[in-house]
Short mmCIF file of C-alpha atoms and ligand atoms in Angstrom, two decimals:
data_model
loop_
_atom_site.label_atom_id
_atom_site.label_comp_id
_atom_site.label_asym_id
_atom_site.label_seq_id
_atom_site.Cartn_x
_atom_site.Cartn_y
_atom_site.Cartn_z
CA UNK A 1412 -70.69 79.01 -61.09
CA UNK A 1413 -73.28 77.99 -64.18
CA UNK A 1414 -71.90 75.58 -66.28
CA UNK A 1415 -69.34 73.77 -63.20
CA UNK A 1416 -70.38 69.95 -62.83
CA UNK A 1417 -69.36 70.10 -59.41
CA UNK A 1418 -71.08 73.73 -58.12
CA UNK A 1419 -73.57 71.52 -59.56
CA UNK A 1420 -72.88 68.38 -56.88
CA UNK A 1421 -72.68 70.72 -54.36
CA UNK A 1422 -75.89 72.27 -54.48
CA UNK A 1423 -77.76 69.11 -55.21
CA UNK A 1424 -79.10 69.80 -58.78
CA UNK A 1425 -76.65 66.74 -59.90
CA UNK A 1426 -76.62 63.68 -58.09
CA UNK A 1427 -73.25 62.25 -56.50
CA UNK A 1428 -72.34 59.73 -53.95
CA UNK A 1429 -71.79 62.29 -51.21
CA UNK A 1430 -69.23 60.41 -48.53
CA UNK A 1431 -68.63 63.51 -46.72
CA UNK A 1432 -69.88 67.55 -46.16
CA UNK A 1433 -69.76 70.79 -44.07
CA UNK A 1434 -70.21 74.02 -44.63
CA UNK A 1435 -67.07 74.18 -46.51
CA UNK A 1436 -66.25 70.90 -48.11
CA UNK A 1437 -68.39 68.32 -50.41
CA UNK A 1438 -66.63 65.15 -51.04
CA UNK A 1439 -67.94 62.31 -53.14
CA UNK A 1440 -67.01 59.22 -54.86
CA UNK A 1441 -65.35 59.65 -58.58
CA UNK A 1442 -67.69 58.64 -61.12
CA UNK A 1443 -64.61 56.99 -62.82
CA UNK A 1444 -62.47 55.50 -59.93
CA UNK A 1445 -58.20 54.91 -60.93
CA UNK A 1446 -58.44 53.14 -57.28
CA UNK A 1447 -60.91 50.74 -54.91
CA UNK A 1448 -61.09 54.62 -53.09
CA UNK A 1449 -61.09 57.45 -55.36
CA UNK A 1450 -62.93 60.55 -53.63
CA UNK A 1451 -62.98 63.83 -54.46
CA UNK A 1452 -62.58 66.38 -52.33
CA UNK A 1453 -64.13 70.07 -53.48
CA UNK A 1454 -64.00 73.17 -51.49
CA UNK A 1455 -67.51 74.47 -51.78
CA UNK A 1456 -66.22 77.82 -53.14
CA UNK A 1457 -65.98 78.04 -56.76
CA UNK A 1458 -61.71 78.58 -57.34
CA UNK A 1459 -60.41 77.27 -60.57
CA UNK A 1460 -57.31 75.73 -59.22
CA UNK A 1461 -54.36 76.27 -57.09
CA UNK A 1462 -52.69 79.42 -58.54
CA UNK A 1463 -56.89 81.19 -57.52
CA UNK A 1464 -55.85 80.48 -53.76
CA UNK A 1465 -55.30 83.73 -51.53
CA UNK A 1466 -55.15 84.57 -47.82
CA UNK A 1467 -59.24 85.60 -48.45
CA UNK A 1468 -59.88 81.70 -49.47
CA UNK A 1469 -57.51 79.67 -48.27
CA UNK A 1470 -59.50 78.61 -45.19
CA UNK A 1471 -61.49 76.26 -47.62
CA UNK A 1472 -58.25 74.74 -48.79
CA UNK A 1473 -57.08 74.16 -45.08
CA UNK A 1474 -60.87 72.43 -44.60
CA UNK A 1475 -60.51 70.24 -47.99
CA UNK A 1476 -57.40 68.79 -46.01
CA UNK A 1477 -59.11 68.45 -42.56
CA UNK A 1478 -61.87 66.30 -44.38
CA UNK A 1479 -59.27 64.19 -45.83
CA UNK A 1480 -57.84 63.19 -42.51
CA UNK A 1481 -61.56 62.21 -41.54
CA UNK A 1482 -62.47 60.60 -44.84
CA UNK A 1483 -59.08 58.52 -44.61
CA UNK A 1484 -60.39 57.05 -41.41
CA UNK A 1485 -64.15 56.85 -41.89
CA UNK A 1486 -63.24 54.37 -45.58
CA UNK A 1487 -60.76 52.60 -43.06
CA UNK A 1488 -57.42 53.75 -45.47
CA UNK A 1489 -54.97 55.90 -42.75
CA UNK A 1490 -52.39 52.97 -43.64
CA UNK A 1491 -51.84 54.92 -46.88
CA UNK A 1492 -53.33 57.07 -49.14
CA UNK A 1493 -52.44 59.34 -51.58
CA UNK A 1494 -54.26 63.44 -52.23
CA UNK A 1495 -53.16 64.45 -55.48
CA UNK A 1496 -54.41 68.41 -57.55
CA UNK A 1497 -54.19 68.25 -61.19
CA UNK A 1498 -53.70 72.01 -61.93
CA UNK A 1499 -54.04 73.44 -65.56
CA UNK A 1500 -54.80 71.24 -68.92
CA UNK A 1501 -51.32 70.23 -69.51
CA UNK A 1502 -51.52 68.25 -65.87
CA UNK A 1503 -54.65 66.48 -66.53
CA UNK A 1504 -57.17 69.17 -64.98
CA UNK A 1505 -60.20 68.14 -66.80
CA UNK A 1506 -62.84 69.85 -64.52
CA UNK A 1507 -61.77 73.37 -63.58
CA UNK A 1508 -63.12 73.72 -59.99
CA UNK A 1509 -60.00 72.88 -57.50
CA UNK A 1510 -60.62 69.70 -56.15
CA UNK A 1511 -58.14 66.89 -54.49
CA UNK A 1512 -58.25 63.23 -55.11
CA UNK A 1513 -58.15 61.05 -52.59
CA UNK A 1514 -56.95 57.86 -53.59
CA UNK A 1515 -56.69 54.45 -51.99
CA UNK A 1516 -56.87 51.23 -52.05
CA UNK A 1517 -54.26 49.31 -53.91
CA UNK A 1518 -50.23 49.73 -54.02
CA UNK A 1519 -50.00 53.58 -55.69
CA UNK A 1520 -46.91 53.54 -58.24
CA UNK A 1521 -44.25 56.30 -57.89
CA UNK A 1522 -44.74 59.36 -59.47
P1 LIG B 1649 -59.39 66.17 -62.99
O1 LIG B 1649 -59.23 65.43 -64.29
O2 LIG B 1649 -58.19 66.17 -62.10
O3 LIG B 1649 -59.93 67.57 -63.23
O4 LIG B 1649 -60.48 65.37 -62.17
C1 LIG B 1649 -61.83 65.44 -62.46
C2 LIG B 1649 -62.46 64.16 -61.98
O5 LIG B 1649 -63.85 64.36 -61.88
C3 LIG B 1649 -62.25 62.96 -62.89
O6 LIG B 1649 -61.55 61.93 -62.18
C4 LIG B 1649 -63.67 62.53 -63.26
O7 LIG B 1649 -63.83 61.12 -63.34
C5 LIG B 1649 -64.49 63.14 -62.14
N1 LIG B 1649 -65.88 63.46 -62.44
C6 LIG B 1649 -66.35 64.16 -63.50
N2 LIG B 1649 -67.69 64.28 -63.43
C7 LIG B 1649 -68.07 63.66 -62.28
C8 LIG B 1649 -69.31 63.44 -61.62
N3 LIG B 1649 -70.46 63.89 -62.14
N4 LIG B 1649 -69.32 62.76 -60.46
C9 LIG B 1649 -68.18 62.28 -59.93
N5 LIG B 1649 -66.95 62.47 -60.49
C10 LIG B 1649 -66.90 63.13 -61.64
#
């Protein structure tokens, strides 16, 4: 998608700290961390958020959440971590490719 920063990580033409990637997933450290881990994890199919997930894409979803599980134990965090989806402006969405943080690191407060 022109104009998406991160169809933009995934094909390479902006640099990231890539921690993780298949042939559905990119993952890479947040260029503004809110934790000692803060990855993001991006299906590499362009969906805008969680209400553009169908039965036709969903796979990538299912993948984003596979990688997680790996990417908790390859930063050493499977004692706790929290995967949060900000979905829509009014809940903090500020880049409008679905992605999930992965955060870690420190004591997380409650919601
Ligand atoms: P959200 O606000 O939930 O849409 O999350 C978007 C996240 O992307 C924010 O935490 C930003 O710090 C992060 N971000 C934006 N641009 C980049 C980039 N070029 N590389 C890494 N992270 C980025």
């Amino acid at each position: 998608m022109p104009d998406c920063i991160f169809c933009s990580i995934i094909n390479g033409s902006v640099a990231s700290d890539k921690v993780y990637e298949d042939e559905f997933v990119c993952a890479f450290r947040d260029i503004a961390p809110k934790a000692p881990v803060h990855i993001l994890i991006v299906p590499k199919m362009h969906l805008r958020d969680v209400s553009a997930v169908n039965a036709e894409n969903s796979q990538f979803v299912a993948k984003c959440f596979e990688a997680a599980a790996k990417i908790a134990e390859s930063e050493k965090v499977t004692g706790g971590y929290r995967i949060i989806s900000n979905n829509g402006a009014l809940a903090g969405q500020t880049v409008f490719h679905l992605h999930f943080h992965l955060l870690a690191g420190k004591k997380m407060s409650d919601l």
